[in-house]
mmCIF file of C-alpha atoms in Angstrom:
data_model
loop_
_atom_site.group_PDB
_atom_site.id
_atom_site.type_symbol
_atom_site.label_atom_id
_atom_site.label_comp_id
_atom_site.label_asym_id
_atom_site.label_seq_id
_atom_site.Cartn_x
_atom_site.Cartn_y
_atom_site.Cartn_z
ATOM 1 C CA UNK A 1 394.058 140.387 154.735
ATOM 2 C CA UNK A 2 392.117 141.824 157.643
ATOM 3 C CA UNK A 3 393.847 144.610 159.633
ATOM 4 C CA UNK A 4 393.211 146.973 162.422
ATOM 5 C CA UNK A 5 393.772 150.737 162.200
ATOM 6 C CA UNK A 6 395.020 152.170 165.462
ATOM 7 C CA UNK A 7 394.724 155.966 165.757
ATOM 8 C CA UNK A 8 396.676 157.369 168.679
ATOM 9 C CA UNK A 9 395.752 160.611 170.512
ATOM 10 C CA UNK A 10 394.297 162.668 167.616
ATOM 11 C CA UNK A 11 392.731 164.966 170.305
ATOM 12 C CA UNK A 12 392.809 168.720 169.550
ATOM 13 C CA UNK A 13 394.460 169.418 172.926
ATOM 14 C CA UNK A 14 397.671 168.096 171.337
ATOM 15 C CA UNK A 15 399.204 170.698 169.100
ATOM 16 C CA UNK A 16 400.529 168.118 166.551
ATOM 17 C CA UNK A 17 397.010 166.757 165.973
ATOM 18 C CA UNK A 18 395.838 170.062 164.589
ATOM 19 C CA UNK A 19 398.125 170.150 161.660
ATOM 20 C CA UNK A 20 395.922 170.149 158.559
ATOM 21 C CA UNK A 21 398.170 167.666 156.678
ATOM 22 C CA UNK A 22 398.051 165.220 159.601
ATOM 23 C CA UNK A 23 394.308 165.536 159.839
ATOM 24 C CA UNK A 24 393.983 164.837 156.124
ATOM 25 C CA UNK A 25 396.295 161.935 156.232
ATOM 26 C CA UNK A 26 394.488 160.286 159.246
ATOM 27 C CA UNK A 27 391.212 160.936 157.456
ATOM 28 C CA UNK A 28 392.560 159.025 154.413
ATOM 29 C CA UNK A 29 393.565 156.240 156.586
ATOM 30 C CA UNK A 30 390.017 156.042 158.136
ATOM 31 C CA UNK A 31 388.381 156.259 154.777
ATOM 32 C CA UNK A 32 390.584 153.416 153.236
ATOM 33 C CA UNK A 33 390.054 151.274 156.339
ATOM 34 C CA UNK A 34 386.281 151.709 156.074
ATOM 35 C CA UNK A 35 386.405 150.742 152.308
ATOM 36 C CA UNK A 36 388.388 147.637 153.134
ATOM 37 C CA UNK A 37 386.071 146.789 156.176
ATOM 38 C CA UNK A 38 388.954 146.840 158.534
ATOM 39 C CA UNK A 39 388.621 147.449 162.302
ATOM 40 C CA UNK A 40 389.338 150.901 163.598
ATOM 41 C CA UNK A 41 390.430 151.685 167.131
ATOM 42 C CA UNK A 42 390.676 155.187 168.413
ATOM 43 C CA UNK A 43 392.985 155.535 171.409
ATOM 44 C CA UNK A 44 392.650 158.649 173.567
ATOM 45 C CA UNK A 45 394.740 159.956 176.420
ATOM 46 C CA UNK A 46 392.367 159.944 179.243
ATOM 47 C CA UNK A 47 391.277 163.363 180.481
ATOM 48 C CA UNK A 48 392.363 165.053 177.311
ATOM 49 C CA UNK A 49 389.095 165.296 175.650
ATOM 50 C CA UNK A 50 387.834 163.493 172.530
ATOM 51 C CA UNK A 51 389.422 162.835 169.186
ATOM 52 C CA UNK A 52 388.546 165.358 166.450
ATOM 53 C CA UNK A 53 384.820 165.382 165.814
ATOM 54 C CA UNK A 54 385.224 165.023 162.129
ATOM 55 C CA UNK A 55 386.476 161.535 162.650
ATOM 56 C CA UNK A 56 383.385 160.706 164.645
ATOM 57 C CA UNK A 57 381.300 161.773 161.638
ATOM 58 C CA UNK A 58 383.235 159.555 159.344
ATOM 59 C CA UNK A 59 382.789 156.611 161.627
ATOM 60 C CA UNK A 60 379.150 157.079 162.488
ATOM 61 C CA UNK A 61 377.336 153.808 161.973
ATOM 62 C CA UNK A 62 380.527 151.948 161.151
ATOM 63 C CA UNK A 63 380.161 148.628 163.059
ATOM 64 C CA UNK A 64 383.950 147.807 163.345
ATOM 65 C CA UNK A 65 385.167 150.467 165.553
ATOM 66 C CA UNK A 66 386.087 151.004 169.093
ATOM 67 C CA UNK A 67 387.173 153.942 171.304
ATOM 68 C CA UNK A 68 389.522 153.319 174.254
ATOM 69 C CA UNK A 69 391.224 155.434 176.879
ATOM 70 C CA UNK A 70 394.817 155.211 178.135
ATOM 71 C CA UNK A 71 396.405 156.681 181.172
ATOM 72 C CA UNK A 72 399.985 156.837 180.030
ATOM 73 C CA UNK A 73 402.056 157.236 176.897
ATOM 74 C CA UNK A 74 402.148 153.520 176.139
ATOM 75 C CA UNK A 75 398.542 152.451 175.203
ATOM 76 C CA UNK A 76 399.493 148.932 174.138
ATOM 77 C CA UNK A 77 397.830 147.172 177.092
ATOM 78 C CA UNK A 78 394.678 148.923 176.514
ATOM 79 C CA UNK A 79 394.849 148.225 172.809
ATOM 80 C CA UNK A 80 395.460 144.484 173.229
ATOM 81 C CA UNK A 81 392.639 144.287 175.760
ATOM 82 C CA UNK A 82 390.268 145.944 173.245
ATOM 83 C CA UNK A 83 391.487 143.913 170.341
ATOM 84 C CA UNK A 84 390.700 140.756 172.177
ATOM 85 C CA UNK A 85 387.308 142.018 173.687
ATOM 86 C CA UNK A 86 386.114 143.235 170.222
ATOM 87 C CA UNK A 87 387.656 140.287 168.412
ATOM 88 C CA UNK A 88 389.446 142.663 166.122
ATOM 89 C CA UNK A 89 392.366 141.429 163.899
ATOM 90 C CA UNK A 90 395.680 141.717 165.689
ATOM 91 C CA UNK A 91 398.017 140.117 163.307
ATOM 92 C CA UNK A 92 398.187 143.196 161.155
ATOM 93 C CA UNK A 93 398.098 146.631 162.767
ATOM 94 C CA UNK A 94 398.315 149.953 160.901
ATOM 95 C CA UNK A 95 399.219 152.830 163.466
ATOM 96 C CA UNK A 96 399.027 156.625 163.018
ATOM 97 C CA UNK A 97 398.399 159.676 165.297
ATOM 98 C CA UNK A 98 400.461 161.883 167.539
ATOM 99 C CA UNK A 99 402.936 162.312 169.075
ATOM 100 C CA UNK A 100 405.157 160.117 166.877
ATOM 101 C CA UNK A 101 408.133 160.513 169.344
ATOM 102 C CA UNK A 102 406.183 159.724 172.355
ATOM 103 C CA UNK A 103 402.748 158.142 172.521
ATOM 104 C CA UNK A 104 402.764 156.621 169.092
ATOM 105 C CA UNK A 105 406.329 155.269 169.689
ATOM 106 C CA UNK A 106 405.681 153.982 173.086
ATOM 107 C CA UNK A 107 402.438 152.193 171.918
ATOM 108 C CA UNK A 108 404.121 150.632 168.953
ATOM 109 C CA UNK A 109 407.033 149.352 171.121
ATOM 110 C CA UNK A 110 404.600 147.889 173.591
ATOM 111 C CA UNK A 111 402.455 146.262 170.889
ATOM 112 C CA UNK A 112 405.496 144.620 169.450
ATOM 113 C CA UNK A 113 406.327 143.143 172.869
ATOM 114 C CA UNK A 114 402.730 142.108 173.702
ATOM 115 C CA UNK A 115 401.748 140.679 170.339
ATOM 116 C CA UNK A 116 404.522 138.424 169.296
ATOM 117 C CA UNK A 117 402.945 137.340 165.856
ATOM 118 C CA UNK A 118 401.762 140.753 164.769
ATOM 119 C CA UNK A 119 403.051 142.930 161.982
ATOM 120 C CA UNK A 120 402.821 146.677 162.561
ATOM 121 C CA UNK A 121 403.005 149.470 160.079
ATOM 122 C CA UNK A 122 403.495 153.043 161.163
ATOM 123 C CA UNK A 123 402.033 155.379 158.547
ATOM 124 C CA UNK A 124 404.643 158.272 158.646
ATOM 125 C CA UNK A 125 402.412 160.789 156.610
ATOM 126 C CA UNK A 126 399.560 160.243 159.155
ATOM 127 C CA UNK A 127 401.677 160.901 162.195
ATOM 128 C CA UNK A 128 403.032 164.088 163.599
ATOM 129 C CA UNK A 129 405.111 165.343 166.485
ATOM 130 C CA UNK A 130 405.200 168.612 168.377
ATOM 131 C CA UNK A 131 409.018 168.282 168.577
ATOM 132 C CA UNK A 132 410.472 170.243 165.528
ATOM 133 C CA UNK A 133 413.610 168.107 165.898
ATOM 134 C CA UNK A 134 411.698 164.672 165.752
ATOM 135 C CA UNK A 135 413.616 162.135 163.692
ATOM 136 C CA UNK A 136 412.145 158.771 162.488
ATOM 137 C CA UNK A 137 415.376 157.132 163.450
ATOM 138 C CA UNK A 138 414.187 156.696 166.989
ATOM 139 C CA UNK A 139 412.098 153.777 165.551
ATOM 140 C CA UNK A 140 414.621 150.918 165.714
ATOM 141 C CA UNK A 141 414.743 148.246 163.128
ATOM 142 C CA UNK A 142 412.517 145.372 164.020
ATOM 143 C CA UNK A 143 411.514 142.474 161.753
ATOM 144 C CA UNK A 144 407.801 142.937 162.465
ATOM 145 C CA UNK A 145 407.793 146.802 162.209
ATOM 146 C CA UNK A 146 407.696 148.856 158.962
ATOM 147 C CA UNK A 147 407.558 152.599 158.512
ATOM 148 C CA UNK A 148 405.390 153.228 155.453
#
């Protein structure tokens, strides 16, 4: 089933995005998405620089990718616009990135409200938070949301 990988704020300016385990896990998600020919959307906090350059190298020449900017923690509006504009699959989204307690969380909650028929998976091992007390329990139970 076609899907779109949504990578949130993996910009080096965010401490959580520099964790080697997080970078490796996001890299794995990108490689898997490319192998399955899924769409890939990179979401960047505007004015915070570009996503890790290694991801650009992985995606060089890959036709099913997009890079978008957002101005707030919730990037769902921008993601939905880009999904429509690029005609990327929006029924199945796989989300990863940083910060899991803020930007990833807000974007996921926004996507659940904007895309009423979409299923969203949040890849825990490919997410990170700068908050040492972060707890996945902040992600409430929702029939279309899975933590994987």
